[in-house]
Short mmCIF file of C-alpha atoms in Angstrom, two decimals:
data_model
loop_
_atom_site.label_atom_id
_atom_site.label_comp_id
_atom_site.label_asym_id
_atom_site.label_seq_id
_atom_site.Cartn_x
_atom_site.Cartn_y
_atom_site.Cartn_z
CA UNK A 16 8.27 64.91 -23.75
CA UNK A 17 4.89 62.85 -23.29
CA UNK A 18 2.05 65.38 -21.26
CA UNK A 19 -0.59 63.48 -19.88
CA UNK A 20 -3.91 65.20 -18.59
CA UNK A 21 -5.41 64.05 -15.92
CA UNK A 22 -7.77 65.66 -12.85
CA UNK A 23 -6.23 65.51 -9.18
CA UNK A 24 -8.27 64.89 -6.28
CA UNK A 25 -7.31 67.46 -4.20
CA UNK A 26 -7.93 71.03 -5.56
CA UNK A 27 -5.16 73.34 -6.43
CA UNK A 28 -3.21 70.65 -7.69
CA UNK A 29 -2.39 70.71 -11.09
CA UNK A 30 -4.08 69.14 -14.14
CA UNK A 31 -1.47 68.76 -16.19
CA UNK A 32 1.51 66.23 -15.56
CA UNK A 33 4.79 65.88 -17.85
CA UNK A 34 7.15 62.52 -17.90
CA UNK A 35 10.48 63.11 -19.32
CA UNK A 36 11.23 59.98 -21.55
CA UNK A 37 14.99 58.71 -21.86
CA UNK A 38 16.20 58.57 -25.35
CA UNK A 39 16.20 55.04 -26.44
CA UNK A 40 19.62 53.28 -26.79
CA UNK A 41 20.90 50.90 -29.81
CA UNK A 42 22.12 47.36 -28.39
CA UNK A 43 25.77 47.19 -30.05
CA UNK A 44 26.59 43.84 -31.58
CA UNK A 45 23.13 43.24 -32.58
CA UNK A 46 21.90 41.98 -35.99
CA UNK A 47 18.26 40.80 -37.03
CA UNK A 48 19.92 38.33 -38.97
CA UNK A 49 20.76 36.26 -36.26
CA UNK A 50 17.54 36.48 -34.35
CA UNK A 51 16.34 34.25 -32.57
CA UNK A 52 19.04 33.16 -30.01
CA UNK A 53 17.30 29.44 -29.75
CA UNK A 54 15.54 26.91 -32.20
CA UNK A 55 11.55 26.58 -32.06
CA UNK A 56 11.84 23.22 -33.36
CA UNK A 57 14.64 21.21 -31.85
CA UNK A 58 15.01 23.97 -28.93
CA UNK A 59 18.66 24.09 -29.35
CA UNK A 60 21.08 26.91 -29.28
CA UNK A 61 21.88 28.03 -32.80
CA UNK A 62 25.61 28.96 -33.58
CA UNK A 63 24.83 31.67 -36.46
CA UNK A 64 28.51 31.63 -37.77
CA UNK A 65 29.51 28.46 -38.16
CA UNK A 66 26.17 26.11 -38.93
CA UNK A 67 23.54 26.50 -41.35
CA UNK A 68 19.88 26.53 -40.88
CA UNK A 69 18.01 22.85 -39.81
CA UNK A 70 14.91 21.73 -41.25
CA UNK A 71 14.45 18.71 -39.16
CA UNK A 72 13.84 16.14 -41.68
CA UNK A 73 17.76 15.67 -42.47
CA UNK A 74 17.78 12.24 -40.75
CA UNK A 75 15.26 11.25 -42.73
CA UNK A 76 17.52 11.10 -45.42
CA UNK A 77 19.91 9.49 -43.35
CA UNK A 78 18.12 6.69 -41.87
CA UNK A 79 15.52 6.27 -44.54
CA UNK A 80 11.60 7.34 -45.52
CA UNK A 81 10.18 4.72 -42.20
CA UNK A 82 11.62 6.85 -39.20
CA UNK A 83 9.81 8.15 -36.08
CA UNK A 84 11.10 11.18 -34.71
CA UNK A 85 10.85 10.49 -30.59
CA UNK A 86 10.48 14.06 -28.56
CA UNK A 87 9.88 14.91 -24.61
CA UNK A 88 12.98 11.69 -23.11
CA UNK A 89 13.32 11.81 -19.83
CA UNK A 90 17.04 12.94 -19.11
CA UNK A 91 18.10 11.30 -15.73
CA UNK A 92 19.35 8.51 -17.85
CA UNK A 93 21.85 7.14 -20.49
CA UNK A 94 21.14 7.20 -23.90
CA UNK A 95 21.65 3.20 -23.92
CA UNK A 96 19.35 2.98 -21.03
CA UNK A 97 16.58 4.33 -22.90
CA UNK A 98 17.25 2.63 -26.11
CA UNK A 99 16.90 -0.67 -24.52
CA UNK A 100 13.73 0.95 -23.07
CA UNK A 101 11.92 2.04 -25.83
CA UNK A 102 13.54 -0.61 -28.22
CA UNK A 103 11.54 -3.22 -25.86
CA UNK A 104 8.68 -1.69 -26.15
CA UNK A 105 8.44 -0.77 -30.35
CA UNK A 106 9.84 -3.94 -31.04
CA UNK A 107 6.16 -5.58 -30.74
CA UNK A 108 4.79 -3.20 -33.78
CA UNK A 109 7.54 -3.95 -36.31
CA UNK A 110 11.19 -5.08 -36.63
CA UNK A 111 13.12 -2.21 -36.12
CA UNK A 112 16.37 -1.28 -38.34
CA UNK A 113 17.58 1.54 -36.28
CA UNK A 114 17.09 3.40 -33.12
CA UNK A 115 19.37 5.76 -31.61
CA UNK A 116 18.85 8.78 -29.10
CA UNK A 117 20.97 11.65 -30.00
CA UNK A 118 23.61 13.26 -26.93
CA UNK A 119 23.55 16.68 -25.48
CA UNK A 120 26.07 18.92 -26.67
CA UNK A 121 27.25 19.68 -23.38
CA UNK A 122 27.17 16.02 -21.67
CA UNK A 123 27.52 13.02 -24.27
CA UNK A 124 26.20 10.87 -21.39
CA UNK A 125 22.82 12.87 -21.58
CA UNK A 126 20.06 12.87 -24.13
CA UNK A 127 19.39 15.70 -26.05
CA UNK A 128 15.89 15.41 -25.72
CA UNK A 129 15.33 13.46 -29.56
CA UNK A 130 15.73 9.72 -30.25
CA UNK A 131 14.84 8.63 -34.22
CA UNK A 132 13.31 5.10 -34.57
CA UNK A 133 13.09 3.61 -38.26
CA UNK A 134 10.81 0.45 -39.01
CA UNK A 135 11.79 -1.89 -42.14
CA UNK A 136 8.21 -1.38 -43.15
CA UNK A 137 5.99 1.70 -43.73
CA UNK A 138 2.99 -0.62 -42.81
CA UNK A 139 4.74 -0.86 -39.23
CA UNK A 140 5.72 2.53 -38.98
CA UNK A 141 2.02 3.65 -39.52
CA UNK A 142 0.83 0.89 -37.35
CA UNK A 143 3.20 2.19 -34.41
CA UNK A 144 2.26 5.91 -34.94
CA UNK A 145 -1.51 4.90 -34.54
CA UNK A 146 -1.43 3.06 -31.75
CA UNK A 147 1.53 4.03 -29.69
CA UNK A 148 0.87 6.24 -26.35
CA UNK A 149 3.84 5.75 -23.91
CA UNK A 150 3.97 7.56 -20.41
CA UNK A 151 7.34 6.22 -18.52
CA UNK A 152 7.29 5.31 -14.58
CA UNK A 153 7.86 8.10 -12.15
CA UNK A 154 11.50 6.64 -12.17
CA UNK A 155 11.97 8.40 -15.80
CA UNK A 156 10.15 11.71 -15.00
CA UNK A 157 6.62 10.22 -15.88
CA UNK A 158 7.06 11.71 -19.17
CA UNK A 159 4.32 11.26 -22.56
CA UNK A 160 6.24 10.67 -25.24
CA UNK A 161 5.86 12.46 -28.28
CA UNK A 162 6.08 10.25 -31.71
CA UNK A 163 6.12 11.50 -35.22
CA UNK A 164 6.27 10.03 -38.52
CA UNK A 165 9.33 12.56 -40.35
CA UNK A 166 7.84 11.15 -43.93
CA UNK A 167 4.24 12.45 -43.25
CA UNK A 168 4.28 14.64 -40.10
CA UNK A 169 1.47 12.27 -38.38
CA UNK A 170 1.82 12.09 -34.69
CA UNK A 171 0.20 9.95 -31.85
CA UNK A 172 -2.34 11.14 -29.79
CA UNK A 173 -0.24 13.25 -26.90
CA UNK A 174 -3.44 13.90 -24.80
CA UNK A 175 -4.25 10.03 -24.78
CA UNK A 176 -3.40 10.08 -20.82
CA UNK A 177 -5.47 13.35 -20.33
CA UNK A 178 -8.38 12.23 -21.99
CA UNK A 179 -8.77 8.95 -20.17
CA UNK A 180 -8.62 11.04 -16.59
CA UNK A 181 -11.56 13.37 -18.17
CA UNK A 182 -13.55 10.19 -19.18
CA UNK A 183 -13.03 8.96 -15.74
CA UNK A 184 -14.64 12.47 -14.08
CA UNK A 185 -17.24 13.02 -16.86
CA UNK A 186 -18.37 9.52 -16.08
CA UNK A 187 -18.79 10.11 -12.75
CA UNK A 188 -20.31 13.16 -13.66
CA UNK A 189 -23.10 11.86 -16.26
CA UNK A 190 -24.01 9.13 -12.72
CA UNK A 191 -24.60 11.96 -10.57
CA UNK A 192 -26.23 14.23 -12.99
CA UNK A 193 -28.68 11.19 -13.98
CA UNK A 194 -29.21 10.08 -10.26
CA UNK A 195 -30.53 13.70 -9.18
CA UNK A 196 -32.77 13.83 -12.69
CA UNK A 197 -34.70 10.54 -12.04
CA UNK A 198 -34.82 11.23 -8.04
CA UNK A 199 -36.01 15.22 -8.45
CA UNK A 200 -38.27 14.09 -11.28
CA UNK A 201 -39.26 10.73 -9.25
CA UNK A 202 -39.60 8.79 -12.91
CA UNK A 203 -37.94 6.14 -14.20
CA UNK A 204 -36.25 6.12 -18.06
CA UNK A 205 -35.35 3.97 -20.91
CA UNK A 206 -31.57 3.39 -20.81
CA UNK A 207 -31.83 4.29 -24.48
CA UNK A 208 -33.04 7.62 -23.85
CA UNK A 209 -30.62 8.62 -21.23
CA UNK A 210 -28.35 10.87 -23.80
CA UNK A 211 -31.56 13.07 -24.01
CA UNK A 212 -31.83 14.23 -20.39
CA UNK A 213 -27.95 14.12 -19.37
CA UNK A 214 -25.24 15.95 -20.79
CA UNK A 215 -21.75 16.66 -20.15
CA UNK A 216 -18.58 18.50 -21.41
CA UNK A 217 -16.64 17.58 -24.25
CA UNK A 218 -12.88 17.28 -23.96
CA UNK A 219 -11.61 19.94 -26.82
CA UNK A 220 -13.34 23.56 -26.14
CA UNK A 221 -15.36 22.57 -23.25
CA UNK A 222 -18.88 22.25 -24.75
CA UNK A 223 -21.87 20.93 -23.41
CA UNK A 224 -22.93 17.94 -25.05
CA UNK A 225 -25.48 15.09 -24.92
CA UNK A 226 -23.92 12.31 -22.42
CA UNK A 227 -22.19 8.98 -24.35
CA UNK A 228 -18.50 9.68 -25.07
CA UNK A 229 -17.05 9.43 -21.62
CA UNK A 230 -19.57 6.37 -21.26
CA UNK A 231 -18.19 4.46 -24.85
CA UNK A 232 -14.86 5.08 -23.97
CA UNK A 233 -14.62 4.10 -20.31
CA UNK A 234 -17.75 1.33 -20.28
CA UNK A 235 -18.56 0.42 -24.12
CA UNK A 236 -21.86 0.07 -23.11
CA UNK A 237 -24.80 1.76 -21.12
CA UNK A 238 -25.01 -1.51 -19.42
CA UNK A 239 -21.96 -1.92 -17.84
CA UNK A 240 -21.93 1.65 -16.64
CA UNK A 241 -25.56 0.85 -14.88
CA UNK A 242 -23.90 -2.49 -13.51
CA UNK A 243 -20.65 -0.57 -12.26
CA UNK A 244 -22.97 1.93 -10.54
CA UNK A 245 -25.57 -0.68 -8.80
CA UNK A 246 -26.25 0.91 -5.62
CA UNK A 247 -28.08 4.13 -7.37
CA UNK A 248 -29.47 2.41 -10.07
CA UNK A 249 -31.89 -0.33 -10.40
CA UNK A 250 -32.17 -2.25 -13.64
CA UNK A 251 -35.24 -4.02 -14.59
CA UNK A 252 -36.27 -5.44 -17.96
CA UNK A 253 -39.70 -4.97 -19.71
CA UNK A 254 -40.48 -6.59 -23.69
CA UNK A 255 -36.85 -6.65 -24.71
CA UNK A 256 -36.57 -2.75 -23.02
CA UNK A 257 -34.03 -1.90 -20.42
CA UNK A 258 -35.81 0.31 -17.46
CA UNK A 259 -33.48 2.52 -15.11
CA UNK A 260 -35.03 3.45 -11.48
CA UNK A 261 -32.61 5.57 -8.50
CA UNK A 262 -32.24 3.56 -4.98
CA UNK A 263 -32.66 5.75 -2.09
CA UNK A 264 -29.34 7.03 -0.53
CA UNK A 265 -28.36 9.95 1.52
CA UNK A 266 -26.03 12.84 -0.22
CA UNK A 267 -23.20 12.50 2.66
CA UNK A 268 -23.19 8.72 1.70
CA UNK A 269 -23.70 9.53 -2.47
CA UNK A 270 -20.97 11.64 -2.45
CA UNK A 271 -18.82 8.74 -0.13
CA UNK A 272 -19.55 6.20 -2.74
CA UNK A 273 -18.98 8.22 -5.57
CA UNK A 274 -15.37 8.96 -4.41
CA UNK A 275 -15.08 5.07 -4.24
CA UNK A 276 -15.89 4.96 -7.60
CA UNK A 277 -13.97 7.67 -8.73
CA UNK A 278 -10.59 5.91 -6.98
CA UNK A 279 -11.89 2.55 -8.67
CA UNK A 280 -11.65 3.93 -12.20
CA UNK A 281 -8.55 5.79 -11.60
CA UNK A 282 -6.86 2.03 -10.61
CA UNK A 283 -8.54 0.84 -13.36
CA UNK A 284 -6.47 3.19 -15.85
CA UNK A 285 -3.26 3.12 -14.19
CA UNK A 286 -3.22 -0.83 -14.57
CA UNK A 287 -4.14 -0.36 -17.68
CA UNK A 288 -1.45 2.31 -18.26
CA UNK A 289 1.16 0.53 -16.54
CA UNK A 290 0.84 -2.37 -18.60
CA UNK A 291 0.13 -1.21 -22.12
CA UNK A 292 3.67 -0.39 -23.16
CA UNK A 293 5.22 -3.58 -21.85
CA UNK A 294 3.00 -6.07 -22.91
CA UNK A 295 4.05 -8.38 -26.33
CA UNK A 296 7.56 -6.82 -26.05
CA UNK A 297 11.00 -8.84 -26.15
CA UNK A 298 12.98 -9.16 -23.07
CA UNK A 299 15.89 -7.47 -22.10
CA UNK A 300 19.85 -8.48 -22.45
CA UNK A 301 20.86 -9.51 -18.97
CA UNK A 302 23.18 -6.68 -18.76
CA UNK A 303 20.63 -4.45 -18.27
CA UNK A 304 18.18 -6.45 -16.47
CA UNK A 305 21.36 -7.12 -14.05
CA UNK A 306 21.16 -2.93 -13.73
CA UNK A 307 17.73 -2.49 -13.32
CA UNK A 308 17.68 -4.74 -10.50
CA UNK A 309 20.91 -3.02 -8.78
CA UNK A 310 18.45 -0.04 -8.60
CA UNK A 311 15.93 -1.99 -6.08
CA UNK A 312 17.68 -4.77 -4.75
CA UNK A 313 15.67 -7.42 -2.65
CA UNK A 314 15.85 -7.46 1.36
CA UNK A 315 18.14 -9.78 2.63
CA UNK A 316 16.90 -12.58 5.51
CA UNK A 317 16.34 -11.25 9.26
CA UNK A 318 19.78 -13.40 9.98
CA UNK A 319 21.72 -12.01 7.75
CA UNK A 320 21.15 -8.95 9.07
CA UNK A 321 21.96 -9.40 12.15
CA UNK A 322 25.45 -11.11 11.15
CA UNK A 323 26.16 -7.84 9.04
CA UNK A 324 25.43 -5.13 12.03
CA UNK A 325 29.44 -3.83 13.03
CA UNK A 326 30.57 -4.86 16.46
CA UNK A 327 30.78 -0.76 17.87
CA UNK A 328 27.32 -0.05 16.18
CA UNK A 329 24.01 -0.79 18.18
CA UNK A 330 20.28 0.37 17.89
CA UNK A 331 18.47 1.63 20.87
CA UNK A 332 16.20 -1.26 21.16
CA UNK A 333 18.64 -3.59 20.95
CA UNK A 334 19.23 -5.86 24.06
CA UNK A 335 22.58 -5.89 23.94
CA UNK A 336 22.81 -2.01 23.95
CA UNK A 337 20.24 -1.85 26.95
CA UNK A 338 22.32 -4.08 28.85
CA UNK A 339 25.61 -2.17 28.48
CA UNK A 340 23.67 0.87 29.28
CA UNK A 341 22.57 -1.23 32.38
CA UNK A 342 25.92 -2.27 33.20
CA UNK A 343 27.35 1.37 33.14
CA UNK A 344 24.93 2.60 35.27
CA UNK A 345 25.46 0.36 38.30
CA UNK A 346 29.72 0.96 37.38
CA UNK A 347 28.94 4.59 38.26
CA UNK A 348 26.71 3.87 41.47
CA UNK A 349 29.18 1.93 42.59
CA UNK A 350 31.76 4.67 42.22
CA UNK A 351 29.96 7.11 43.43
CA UNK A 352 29.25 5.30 46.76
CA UNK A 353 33.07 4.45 47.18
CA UNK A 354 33.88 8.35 47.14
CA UNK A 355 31.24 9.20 49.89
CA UNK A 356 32.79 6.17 52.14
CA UNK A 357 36.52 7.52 51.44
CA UNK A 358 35.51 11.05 52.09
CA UNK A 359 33.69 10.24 55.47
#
């Protein structure tokens, strides 16, 4: 019995409440020895009577010290599919010895979410885990790939992708900010000096800091990021200084053109993107270039169209299908005419 106190609003009522608990039941067939149900590692169900614990590192002793554990597949594919995939696109960091995506328990023709990739060389396995960042097409579940080195637990950068979209906003950002500084203050400023009055928010925690990250990574150079942004800014140069001045411009149009710019960066990235992963890699056996080409075949010619439309099938706008309708039409007048004659 648990009393509670507590003061109605109404008067008379009572001030004291009790709630009768129900007596707490065991589960039957329970045992803290086989808690939990799934793995926090590999995500898998866990068959407490007949396997033994995982570490995760056991195919490193399999396949050798140089392998790359590969997490987050897409699984609307084979697993040869996406070996020939991601084979194609590691090849360019290293000869590879071994690569081999693992089946679901339940479907062999599905991955189970792991592949394991292992380089003849350390050098080229460290070389791959620094530099990889792989997001598939929206045909494989635009998925980031997660790489790590089962030897020394490095991994790639997974928020590569999401950094690069919060360079692109802090940039334009750091243009506006600077653009409403100079034209409130009506001044002008050494492009050096910029990082003083502008600041913006850092990726990890979301501080405030001094404006010149977002600019590095996306621009390299203060420069280029005045040059990309030449309708607010004009550039001048005074003894071997660089000299930033605003334009004059509306906000309705600002805000138009910094949109533009926004959508320009964004293509920027997803070329970029699109390409990165592809580039310096070995071609594909024509066996699976042969499927990948089944999936978006090429349109066939206007004429052979035409010859492959069925005999009993027409469109609406087709000629020949307005004409019958035609034809039918004056069939019925004509009938219709006969039976008022023959009934006169």
């Amino acid at each position: 019995m648990i009393f509670k106190r507590f003061f109605h609003k109404y008067p008379g009522g009572s001030k004291i409440k009790c709630y009768i608990e129900k007596k707490k039941k065991k589960i039957i067939n329970a045992s803290l020895f086989h808690q939990p149900l799934y793995s926090k590692n590999s995500k898998c169900f866990i068959d407490w009577r007949y396997c033994t614990p995982k570490s995760g590192y056991e195919y490193m002793y399999i396949y050798g010290e140089n392998t790359i554990e590969i997490t987050n597949l897409p699984n609307n594919k084979t697993n040869e599919y996406i070996q020939e995939r991601l084979r194609k696109s590691l090849n360019k960091y290293g000869r590879l010895k071994i690569l081999r995506c693992l089946s679901h328990r339940n479907d062999p023709y599905i991955n189970n979410n792991i592949c394991y990739a292992t380089f003849h060389n350390k050098k080229d396995m460290y070389k791959c885990i620094r530099n990889v960042n792989i997001r598939f097409p929206l045909s494989l579940q635009n998925k980031i790939l997660k790489f790590k080195s089962l030897y020394s637990n490095k991994c790639n950068d997974y928020h590569y992708f999401y950094k690069q979209e919060h360079y692109n906003y802090s940039a334009i950002n750091v243009a506006l900010n600077l653009f409403k500084y100079l034209q409130h203050n009506n001044c002008f400023i050494n492009i050096k000096d910029i990082y003083k009055h502008v600041f913006e928010y850092s990726y990890y925690h979301h501080k405030i800091v001094s404006s010149g990250i977002s600019i590095y990574k996306v621009f390299n150079k203060w420069e280029k990021f005045i040059d990309f942004f030449d309708n607010l800014f004009i550039k001048t140069k005074k003894d071997n200084q660089i000299i930033i001045t605003p334009r004059l411009i509306d906000d309705n149009n600002l805000c138009i053109y910094l949109n533009n710019k926004l959508i320009d960066l964004k293509r920027k990235t997803n070329s970029l993107n699109s390409v990165y992963w592809r580039q310096d890699s070995v071609q594909l056996p024509e066996e699976i270039e042969a499927k990948l080409n089944t999936d978006h075949p090429k349109k066939l010619k206007e004429e052979m169209q035409l010859l492959s439309k069925t005999k009993d099938f027409y469109k609406i706008h087709d000629e020949r299908h307005l004409f019958k309708l035609k034809l039918n039409k004056e069939r019925k007048e004509k009938k219709r005419l006969m039976k008022n004659k023959n009934a006169k």
